CSV table of C-alpha atoms and ligand atoms in Angstrom, one decimal:
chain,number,residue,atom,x,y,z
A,7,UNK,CA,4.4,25.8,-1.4
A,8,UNK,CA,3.6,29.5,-1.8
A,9,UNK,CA,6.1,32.0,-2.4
A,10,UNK,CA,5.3,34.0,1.0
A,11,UNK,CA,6.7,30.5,2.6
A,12,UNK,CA,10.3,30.8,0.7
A,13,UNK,CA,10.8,34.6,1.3
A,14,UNK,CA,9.7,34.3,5.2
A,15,UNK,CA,12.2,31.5,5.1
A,16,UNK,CA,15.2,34.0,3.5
A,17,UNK,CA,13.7,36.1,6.2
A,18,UNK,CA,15.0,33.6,8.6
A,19,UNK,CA,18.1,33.4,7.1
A,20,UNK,CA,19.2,36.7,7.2
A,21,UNK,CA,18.2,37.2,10.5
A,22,UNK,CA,20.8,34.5,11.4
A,23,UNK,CA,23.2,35.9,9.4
A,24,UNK,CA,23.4,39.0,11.6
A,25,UNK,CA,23.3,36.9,14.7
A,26,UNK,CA,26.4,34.7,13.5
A,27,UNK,CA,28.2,37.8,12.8
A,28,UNK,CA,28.2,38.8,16.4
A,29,UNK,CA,29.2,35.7,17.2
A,30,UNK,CA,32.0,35.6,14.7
A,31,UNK,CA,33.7,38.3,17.0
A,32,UNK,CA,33.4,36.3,20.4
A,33,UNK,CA,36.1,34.0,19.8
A,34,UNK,CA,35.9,31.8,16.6
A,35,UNK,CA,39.4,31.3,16.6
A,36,UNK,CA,41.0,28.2,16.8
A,37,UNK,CA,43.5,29.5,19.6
A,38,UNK,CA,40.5,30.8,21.6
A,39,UNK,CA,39.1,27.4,21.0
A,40,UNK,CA,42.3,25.5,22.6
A,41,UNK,CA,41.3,27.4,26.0
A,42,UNK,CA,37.8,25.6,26.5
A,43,UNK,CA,38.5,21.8,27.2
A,44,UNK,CA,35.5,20.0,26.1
A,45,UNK,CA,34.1,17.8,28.9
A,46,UNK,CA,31.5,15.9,26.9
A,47,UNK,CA,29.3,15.3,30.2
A,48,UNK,CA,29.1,18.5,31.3
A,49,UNK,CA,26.4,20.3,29.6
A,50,UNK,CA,27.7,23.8,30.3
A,51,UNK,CA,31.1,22.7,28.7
A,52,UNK,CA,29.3,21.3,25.3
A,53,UNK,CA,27.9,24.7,25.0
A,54,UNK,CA,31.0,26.4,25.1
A,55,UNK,CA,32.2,24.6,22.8
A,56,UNK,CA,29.9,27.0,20.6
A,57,UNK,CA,31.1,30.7,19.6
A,58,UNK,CA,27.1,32.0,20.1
A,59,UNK,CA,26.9,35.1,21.8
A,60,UNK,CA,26.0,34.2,25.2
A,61,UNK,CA,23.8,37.1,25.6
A,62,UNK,CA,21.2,35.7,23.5
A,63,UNK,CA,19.3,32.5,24.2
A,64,UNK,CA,19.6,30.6,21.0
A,65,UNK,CA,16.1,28.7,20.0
A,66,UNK,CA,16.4,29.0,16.3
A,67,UNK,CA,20.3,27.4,16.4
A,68,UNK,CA,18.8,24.4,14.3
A,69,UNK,CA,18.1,26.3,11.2
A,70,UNK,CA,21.8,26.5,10.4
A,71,UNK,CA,25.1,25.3,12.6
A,72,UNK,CA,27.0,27.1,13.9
A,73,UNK,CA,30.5,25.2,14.6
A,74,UNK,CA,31.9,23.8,17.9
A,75,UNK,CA,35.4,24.1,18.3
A,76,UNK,CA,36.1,20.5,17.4
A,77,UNK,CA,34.6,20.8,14.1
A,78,UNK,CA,35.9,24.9,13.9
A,79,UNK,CA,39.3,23.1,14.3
A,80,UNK,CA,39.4,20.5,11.7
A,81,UNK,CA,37.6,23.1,9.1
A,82,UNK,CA,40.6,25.3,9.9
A,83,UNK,CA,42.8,22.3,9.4
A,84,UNK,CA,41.8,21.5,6.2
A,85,UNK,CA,41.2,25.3,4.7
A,86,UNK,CA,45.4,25.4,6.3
A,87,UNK,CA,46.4,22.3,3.8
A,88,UNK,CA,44.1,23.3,1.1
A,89,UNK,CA,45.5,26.8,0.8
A,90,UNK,CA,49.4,25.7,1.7
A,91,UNK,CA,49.2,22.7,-0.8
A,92,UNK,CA,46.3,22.7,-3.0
A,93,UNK,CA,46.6,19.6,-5.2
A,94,UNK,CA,48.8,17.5,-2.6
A,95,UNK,CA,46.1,17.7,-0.5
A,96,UNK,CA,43.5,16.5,-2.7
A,97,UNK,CA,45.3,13.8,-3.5
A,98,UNK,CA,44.2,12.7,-0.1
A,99,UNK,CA,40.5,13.3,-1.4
A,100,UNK,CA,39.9,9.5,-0.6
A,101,UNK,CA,41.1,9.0,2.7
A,102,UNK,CA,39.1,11.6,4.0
A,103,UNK,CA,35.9,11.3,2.0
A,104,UNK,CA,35.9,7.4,3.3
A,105,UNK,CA,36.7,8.9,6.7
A,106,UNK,CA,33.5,10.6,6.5
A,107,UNK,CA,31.2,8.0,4.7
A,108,UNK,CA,32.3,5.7,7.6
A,109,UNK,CA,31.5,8.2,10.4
A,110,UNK,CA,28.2,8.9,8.6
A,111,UNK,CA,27.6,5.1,8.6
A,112,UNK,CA,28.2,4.6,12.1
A,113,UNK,CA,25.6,7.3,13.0
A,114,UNK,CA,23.4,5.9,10.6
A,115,UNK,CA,23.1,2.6,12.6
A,116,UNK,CA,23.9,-1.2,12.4
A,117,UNK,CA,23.7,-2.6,8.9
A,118,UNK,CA,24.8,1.1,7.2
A,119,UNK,CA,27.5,1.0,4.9
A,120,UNK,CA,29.7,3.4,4.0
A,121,UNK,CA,29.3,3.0,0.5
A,122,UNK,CA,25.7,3.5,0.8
A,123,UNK,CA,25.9,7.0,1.7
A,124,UNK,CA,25.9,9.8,-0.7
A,125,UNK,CA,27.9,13.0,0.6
A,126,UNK,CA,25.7,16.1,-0.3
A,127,UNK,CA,25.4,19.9,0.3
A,128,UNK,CA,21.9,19.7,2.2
A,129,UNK,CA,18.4,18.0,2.9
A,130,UNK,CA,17.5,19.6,-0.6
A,131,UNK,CA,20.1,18.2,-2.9
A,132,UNK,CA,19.8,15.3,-1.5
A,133,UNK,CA,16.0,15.2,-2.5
A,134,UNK,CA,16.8,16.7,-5.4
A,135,UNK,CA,19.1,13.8,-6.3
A,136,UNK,CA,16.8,10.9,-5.2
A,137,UNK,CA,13.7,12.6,-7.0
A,138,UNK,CA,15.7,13.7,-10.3
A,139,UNK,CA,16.9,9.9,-10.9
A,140,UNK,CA,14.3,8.0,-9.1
A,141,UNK,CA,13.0,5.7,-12.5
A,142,UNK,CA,9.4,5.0,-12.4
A,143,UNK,CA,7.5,2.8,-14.7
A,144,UNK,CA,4.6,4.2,-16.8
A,145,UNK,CA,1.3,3.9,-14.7
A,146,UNK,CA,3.2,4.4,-11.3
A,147,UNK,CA,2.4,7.2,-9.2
A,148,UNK,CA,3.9,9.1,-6.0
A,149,UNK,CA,2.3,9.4,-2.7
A,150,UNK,CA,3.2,12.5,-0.3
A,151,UNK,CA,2.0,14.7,2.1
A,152,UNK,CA,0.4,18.3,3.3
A,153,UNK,CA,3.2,19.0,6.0
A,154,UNK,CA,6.3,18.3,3.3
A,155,UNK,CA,8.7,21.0,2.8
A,156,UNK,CA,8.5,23.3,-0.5
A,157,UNK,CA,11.8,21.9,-1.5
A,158,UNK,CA,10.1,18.4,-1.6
A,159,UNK,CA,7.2,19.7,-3.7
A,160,UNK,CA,9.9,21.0,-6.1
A,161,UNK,CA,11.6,18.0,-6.4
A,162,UNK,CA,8.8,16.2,-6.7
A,163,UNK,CA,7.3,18.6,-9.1
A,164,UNK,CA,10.3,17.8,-11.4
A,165,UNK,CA,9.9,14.3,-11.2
A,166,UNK,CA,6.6,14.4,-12.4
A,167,UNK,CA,7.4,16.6,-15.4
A,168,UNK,CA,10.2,14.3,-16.4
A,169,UNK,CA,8.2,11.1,-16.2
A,170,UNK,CA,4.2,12.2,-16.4
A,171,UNK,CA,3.6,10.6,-13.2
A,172,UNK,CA,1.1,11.6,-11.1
A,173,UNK,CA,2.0,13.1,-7.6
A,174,UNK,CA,-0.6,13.0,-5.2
A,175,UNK,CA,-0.5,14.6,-1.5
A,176,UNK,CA,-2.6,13.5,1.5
A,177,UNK,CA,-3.5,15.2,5.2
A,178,UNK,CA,-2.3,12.8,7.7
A,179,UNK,CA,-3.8,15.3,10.7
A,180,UNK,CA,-6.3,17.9,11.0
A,181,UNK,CA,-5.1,19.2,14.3
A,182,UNK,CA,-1.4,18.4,14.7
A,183,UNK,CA,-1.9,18.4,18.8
A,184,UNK,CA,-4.2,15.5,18.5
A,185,UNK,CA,-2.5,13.8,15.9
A,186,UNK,CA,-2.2,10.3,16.7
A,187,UNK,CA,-0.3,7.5,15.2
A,188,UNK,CA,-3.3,5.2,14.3
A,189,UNK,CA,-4.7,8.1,12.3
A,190,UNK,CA,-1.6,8.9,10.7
A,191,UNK,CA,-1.1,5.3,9.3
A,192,UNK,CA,-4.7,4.7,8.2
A,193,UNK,CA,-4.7,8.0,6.5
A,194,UNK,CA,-1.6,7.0,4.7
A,195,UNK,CA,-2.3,3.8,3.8
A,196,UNK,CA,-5.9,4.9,2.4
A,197,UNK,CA,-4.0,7.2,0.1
A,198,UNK,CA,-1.6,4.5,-1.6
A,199,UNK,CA,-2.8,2.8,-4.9
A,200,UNK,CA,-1.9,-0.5,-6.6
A,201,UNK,CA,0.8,1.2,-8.3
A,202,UNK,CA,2.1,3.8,-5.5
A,203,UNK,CA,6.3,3.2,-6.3
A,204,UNK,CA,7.1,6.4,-4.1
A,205,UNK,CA,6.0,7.7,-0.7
A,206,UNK,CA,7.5,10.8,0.4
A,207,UNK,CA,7.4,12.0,4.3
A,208,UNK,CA,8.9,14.3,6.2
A,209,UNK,CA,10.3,12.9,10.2
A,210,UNK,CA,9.8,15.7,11.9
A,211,UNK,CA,7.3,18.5,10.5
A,212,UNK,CA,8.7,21.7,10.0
A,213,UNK,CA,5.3,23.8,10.2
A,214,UNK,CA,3.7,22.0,13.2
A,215,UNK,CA,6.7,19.8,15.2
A,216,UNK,CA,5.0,16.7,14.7
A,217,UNK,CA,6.9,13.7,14.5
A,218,UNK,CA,5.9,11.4,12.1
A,219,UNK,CA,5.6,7.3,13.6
A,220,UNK,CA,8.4,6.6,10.5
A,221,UNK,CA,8.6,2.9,12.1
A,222,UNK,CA,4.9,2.3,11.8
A,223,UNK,CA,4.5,3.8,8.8
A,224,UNK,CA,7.6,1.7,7.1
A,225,UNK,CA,5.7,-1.7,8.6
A,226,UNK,CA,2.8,-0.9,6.8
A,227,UNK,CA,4.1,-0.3,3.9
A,228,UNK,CA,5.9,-3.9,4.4
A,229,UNK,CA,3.0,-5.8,4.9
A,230,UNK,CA,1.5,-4.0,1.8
A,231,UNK,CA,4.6,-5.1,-0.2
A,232,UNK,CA,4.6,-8.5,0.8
A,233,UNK,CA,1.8,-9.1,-1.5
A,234,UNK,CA,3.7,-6.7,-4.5
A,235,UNK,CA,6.1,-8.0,-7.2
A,236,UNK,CA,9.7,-6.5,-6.3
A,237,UNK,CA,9.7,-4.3,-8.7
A,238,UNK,CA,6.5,-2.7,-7.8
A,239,UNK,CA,7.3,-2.3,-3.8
A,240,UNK,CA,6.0,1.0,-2.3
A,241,UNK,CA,10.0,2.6,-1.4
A,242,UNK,CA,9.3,4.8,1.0
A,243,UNK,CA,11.8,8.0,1.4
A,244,UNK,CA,11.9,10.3,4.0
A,245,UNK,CA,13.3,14.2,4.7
A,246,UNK,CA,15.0,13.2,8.0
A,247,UNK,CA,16.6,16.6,9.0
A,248,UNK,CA,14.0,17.7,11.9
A,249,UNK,CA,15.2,14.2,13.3
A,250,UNK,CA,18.7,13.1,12.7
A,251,UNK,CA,20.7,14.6,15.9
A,252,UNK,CA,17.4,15.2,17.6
A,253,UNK,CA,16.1,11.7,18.0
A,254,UNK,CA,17.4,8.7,19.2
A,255,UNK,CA,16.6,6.1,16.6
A,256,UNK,CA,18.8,4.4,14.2
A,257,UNK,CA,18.3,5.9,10.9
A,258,UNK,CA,18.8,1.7,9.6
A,259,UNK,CA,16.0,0.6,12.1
A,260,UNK,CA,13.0,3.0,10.6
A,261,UNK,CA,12.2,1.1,8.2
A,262,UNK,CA,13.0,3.6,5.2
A,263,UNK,CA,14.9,3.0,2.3
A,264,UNK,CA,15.8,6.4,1.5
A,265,UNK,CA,17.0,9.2,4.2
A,266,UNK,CA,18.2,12.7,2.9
A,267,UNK,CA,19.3,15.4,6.2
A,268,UNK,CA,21.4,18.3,5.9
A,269,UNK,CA,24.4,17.4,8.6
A,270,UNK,CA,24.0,21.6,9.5
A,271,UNK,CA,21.1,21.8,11.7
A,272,UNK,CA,20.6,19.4,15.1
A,273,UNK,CA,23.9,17.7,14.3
A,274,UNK,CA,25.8,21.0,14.5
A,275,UNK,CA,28.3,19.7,10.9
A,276,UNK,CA,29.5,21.9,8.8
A,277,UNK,CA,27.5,24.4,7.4
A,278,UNK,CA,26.8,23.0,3.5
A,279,UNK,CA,26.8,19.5,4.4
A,280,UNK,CA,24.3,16.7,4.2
A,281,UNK,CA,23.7,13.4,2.9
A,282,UNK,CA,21.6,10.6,1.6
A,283,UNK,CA,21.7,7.2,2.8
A,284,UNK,CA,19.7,4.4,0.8
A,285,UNK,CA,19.2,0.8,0.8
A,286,UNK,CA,17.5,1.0,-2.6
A,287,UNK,CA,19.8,2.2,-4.6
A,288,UNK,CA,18.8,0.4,-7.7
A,289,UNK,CA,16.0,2.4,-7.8
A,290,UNK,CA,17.7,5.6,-8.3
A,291,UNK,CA,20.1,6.9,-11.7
A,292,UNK,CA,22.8,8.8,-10.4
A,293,UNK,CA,22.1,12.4,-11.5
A,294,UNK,CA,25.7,14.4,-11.8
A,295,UNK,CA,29.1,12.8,-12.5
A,296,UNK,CA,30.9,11.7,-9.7
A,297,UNK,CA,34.2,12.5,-8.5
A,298,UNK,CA,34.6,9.2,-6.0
A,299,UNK,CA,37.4,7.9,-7.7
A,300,UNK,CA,37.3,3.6,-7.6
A,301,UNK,CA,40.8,3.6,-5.4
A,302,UNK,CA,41.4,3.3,-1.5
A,303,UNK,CA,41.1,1.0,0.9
A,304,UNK,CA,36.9,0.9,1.3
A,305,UNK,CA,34.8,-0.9,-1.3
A,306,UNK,CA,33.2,1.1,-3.3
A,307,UNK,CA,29.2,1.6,-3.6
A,308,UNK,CA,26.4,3.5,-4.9
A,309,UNK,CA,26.5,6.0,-2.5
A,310,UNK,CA,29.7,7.3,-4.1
A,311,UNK,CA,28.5,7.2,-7.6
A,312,UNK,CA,26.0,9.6,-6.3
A,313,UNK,CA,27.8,11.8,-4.9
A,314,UNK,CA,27.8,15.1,-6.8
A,315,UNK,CA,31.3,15.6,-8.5
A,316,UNK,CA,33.2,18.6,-9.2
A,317,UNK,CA,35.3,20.2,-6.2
A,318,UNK,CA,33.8,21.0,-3.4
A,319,UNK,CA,34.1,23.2,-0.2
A,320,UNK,CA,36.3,20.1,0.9
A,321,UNK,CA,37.1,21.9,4.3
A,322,UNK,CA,33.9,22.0,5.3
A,323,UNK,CA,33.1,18.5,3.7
A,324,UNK,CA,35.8,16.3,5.7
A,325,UNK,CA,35.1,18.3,9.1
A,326,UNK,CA,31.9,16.5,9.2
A,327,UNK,CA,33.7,13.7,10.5
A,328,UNK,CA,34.7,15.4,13.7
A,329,UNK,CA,31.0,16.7,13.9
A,330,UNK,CA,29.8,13.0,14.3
A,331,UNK,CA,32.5,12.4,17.1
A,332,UNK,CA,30.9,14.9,18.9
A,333,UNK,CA,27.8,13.9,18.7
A,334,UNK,CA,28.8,10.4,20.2
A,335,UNK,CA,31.2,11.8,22.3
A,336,UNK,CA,28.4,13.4,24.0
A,337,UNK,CA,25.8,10.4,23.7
A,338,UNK,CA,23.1,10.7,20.7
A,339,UNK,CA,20.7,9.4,24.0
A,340,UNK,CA,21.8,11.9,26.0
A,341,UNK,CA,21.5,14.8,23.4
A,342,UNK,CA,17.9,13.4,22.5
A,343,UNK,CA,17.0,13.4,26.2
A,344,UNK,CA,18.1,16.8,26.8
A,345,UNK,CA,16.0,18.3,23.8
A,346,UNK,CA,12.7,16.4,24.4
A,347,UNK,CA,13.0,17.4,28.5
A,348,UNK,CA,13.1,20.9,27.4
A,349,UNK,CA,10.6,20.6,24.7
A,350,UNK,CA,8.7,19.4,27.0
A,351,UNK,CA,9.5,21.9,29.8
A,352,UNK,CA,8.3,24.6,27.1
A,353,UNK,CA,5.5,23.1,25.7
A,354,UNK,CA,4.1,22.7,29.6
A,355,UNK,CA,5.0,26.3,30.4
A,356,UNK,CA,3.4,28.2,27.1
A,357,UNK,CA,0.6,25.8,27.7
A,358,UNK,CA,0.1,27.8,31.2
A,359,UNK,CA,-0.3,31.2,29.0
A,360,UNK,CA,-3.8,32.1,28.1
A,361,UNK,CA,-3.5,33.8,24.9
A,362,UNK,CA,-1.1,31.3,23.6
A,363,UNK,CA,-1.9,28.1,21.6
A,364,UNK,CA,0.6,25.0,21.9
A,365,UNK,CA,0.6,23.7,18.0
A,366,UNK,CA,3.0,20.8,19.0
A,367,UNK,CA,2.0,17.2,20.3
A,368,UNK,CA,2.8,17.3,23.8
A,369,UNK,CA,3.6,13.3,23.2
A,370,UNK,CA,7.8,13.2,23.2
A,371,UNK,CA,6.9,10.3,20.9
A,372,UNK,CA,4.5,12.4,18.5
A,373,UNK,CA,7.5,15.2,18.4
A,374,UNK,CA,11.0,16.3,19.2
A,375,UNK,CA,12.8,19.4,19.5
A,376,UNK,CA,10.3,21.6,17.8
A,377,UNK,CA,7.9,23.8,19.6
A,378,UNK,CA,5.1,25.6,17.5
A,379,UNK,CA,2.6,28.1,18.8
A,380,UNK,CA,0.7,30.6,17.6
A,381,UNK,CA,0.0,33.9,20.8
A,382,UNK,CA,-3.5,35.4,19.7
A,383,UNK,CA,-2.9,39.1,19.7
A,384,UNK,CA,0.5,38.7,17.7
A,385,UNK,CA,2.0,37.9,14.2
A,386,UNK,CA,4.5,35.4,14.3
A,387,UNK,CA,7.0,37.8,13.2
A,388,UNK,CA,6.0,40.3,15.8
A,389,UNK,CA,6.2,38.5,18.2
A,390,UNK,CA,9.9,36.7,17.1
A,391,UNK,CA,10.7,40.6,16.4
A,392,UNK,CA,9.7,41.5,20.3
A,393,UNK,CA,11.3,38.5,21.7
A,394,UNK,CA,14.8,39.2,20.2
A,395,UNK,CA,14.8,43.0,20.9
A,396,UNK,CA,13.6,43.1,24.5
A,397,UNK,CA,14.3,39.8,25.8
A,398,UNK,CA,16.9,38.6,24.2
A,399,UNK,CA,15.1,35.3,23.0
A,400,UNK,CA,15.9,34.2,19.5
A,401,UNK,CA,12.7,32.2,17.9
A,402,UNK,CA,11.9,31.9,14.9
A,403,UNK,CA,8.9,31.9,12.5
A,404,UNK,CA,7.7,28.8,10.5
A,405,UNK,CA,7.7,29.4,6.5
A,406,UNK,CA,4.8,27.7,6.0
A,407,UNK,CA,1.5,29.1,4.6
A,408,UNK,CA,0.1,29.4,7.9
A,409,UNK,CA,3.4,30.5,9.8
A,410,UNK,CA,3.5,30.1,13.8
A,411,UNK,CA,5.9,30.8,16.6
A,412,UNK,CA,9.2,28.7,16.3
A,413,UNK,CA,11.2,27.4,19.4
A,414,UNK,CA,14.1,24.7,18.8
A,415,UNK,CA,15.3,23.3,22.2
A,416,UNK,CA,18.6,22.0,21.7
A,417,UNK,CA,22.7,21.4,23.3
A,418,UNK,CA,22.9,25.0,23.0
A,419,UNK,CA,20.0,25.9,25.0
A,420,UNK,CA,19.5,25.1,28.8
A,421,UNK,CA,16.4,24.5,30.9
A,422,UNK,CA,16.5,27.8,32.7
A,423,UNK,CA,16.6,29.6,28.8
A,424,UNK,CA,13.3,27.8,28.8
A,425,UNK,CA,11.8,29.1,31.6
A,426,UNK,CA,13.3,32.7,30.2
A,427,UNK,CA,11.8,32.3,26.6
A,428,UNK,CA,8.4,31.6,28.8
A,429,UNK,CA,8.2,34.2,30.8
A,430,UNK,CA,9.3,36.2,27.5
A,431,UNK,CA,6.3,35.1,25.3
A,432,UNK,CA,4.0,35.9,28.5
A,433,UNK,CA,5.2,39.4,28.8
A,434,UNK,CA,4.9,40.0,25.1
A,435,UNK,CA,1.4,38.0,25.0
B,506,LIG,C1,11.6,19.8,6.6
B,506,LIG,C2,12.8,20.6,6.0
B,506,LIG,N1,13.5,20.0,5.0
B,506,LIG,C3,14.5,20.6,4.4
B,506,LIG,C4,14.9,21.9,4.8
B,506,LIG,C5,16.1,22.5,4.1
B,506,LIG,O1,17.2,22.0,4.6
B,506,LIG,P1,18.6,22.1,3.9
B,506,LIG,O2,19.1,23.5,4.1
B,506,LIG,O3,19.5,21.1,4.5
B,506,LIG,O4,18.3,21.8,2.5
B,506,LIG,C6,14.2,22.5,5.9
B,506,LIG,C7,14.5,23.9,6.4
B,506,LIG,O5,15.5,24.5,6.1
B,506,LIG,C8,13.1,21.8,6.4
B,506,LIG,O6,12.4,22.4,7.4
């Protein structure tokens, strides 16, 4: 991916950054935090569990957490311990790293095992893990596509360097509002050779919205493997973050045998946290020692063993357990529900615009919580520019080489914000 696309991203970023600091000063305090029971049904009270600044309605939250209090709390817990006690507390670096690999396994869906998840800093290490130690034989090549991340095409970049295999990409859609999930297989299934070992995908597409038919695409790639030798199965690997804590679908019943997802953008974790969760393992070295000492009461696996060692940000680490419990405190159905009906709601109302293009599927089942749209007599970074500044709207712009208008409706947005970010983009328009 071109530069322009990682600088408009740090663009992004930084914008954020500014944002959060507002925020900072609005009560992220874990005695302002005690005042705001959390009443898990109650939408209103779910967002309050959030120190955003209220004056500004927050459709570019999913680039990077911010905290509810829950997960505020146990990060100050920890940080409290860490600092009062520093090596009796990491003595309890088991207990609460299994703590986390079981909450992570629980989200994951039935059949995930804790030991099958590796505990990472984001969507990229996580790729960077799975592509660094993937082991191909000579002859096998890698299969991805034109709507991957630049991260992937890094990652995938040093794979091929390190092994001389060949790494091809294909367009699954022309115009991502009339993809369709036929298309997208066929496509994809065209592409793969005899010896395709690795297709990469992305769930949920970061430059256009579109949600990728993972389930489809993972039975076709079964069928195909029926006919393989074991050891020449097309594994198929996928950048989950758009998804996981948008979507309500069992990571365990896509079909995938490799999920990486930063636990810092829809699932509100920590902000440095991810993982990657695998049921081929045995394809994959571990890259960087491990620290997962073989003690404590959970059997071990190879998720630990690929778990990057050295110490780590461990407050931020083990708080990602609460951040699960407040996911399923809330209801992942109910938290997938309310970002698709406002997606939805959105995509309907900037449809209604006449100098503004919907770049989004309006299919719930072709997308999720992404809404992409280009407005003809604006930049995308005008228009995100004009939208904070006089109405208050936070978007964002996609750092892609064709970059669009951003929306991300999520539990910190509400359906009226919705109707405010539309009339927004029609006054700018
Ligand atoms: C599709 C996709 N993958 C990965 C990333 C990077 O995520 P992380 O910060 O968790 O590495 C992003 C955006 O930040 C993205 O859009």
């Amino acid at each position: 991916m071109a530069e322009i696309g990682r600088r408009a991203l740090l663009g992004t970023g930084l914008a954020i950054g500014a944002g959060s600091a507002l925020a900072a000063c609005t009560g992220d305090h874990p005695k302002a935090d005690k005042a705001k029971a959390f009443d898990p049904h109650d939408w209103e009270s779910v967002r309050a569990q959030f120190a955003l600044d209220p004056g500004l309605a927050h459709f570019a939250a999913f680039i990077f957490a911010s905290h509810p209090a829950p997960v505020r709390e146990a990060i100050q817990r920890h940080r409290d311990a860490l600092d009062k006690d520093t090596a009796g507390y990491v003595e309890r670096f088991t207990e609460h790293e299994e703590a986390v690999r079981k909450a992570a396994a629980g989200y994951l869906g039935p059949g995930a095992r804790p030991g099958d998840v590796a505990l990472t800093d984001s969507t990229t290490m996580g790729m960077g893990l799975l592509c660094s130690g993937f082991e191909l034989r000579p002859g096998q090549d890698v299969l991805t596509t034109e709507h991957d991340f630049f991260g992937t095409y890094d990652a995938l970049g040093k794979l091929s360097d390190r092994t001389g295999a060949t790494v091809r990409r294909v367009r699954l859609y022309d115009d991502p509002a009339a993809a369709n999930v036929g298309d997208i297989v066929a496509r994809l299934r065209a592409a793969i050779r005899p010896r395709t070992r690795l297709v990469v995908v992305t769930w949920v597409h970061s430059s256009t919205g579109v949600r990728l038919p993972v389930k489809a695409i993972a039975a076709m790639l079964a069928d195909l493997n029926a006919k393989r030798d074991k050891a020449d199965h097309a594994l198929l690997a996928v950048d989950g973050v758009h998804g996981f804590g948008a979507v309500d679908t069992d990571v365990t019943g896509l079909g995938c045998d490799f999920l990486t997802s930063g636990t810092h953008k829809w699932l509100f974790g920590p902000r440095g946290t991810g993982l990657l969760w695998s049921r081929a393992w045995d394809a994959v070295a571990p890259l960087i020692p491990s620290f997962s000492f073989p003690r404590g009461p959970e059997p071990q696996g190879p998720g630990m063993a690929a778990t990057p060692g050295g110490f780590h940000s461990y407050e931020h680490r083990w708080a990602l357990t609460e951040a699960f419990a407040f996911q399923t405190a809330i209801g992942r159905d109910r938290i997938a529900a309310r970002i698709r009906d406002q997606a939805t709601r959105l995509k309907e109302g900037l449809a209604g615009i006449g100098s503004v293009t919907v770049v989004t599927p309006k299919d719930p089942e072709l997308s999720a919580g992404l809404v992409m749209c280009r407005v003809a007599a604006l930049s995308p970074r005008e228009a995100v520019d004009r939208l904070r500044a006089e109405h208050r709207v936070v978007a964002s712009v996609t750092p892609y080489d064709d970059p669009l208008l951003r929306f991300g409706t999520s539990i910190v947005t509400t359906p009226e914000q919705v109707d405010q970010a539309v009339k927004a983009v029609a006054a700018i328009a």
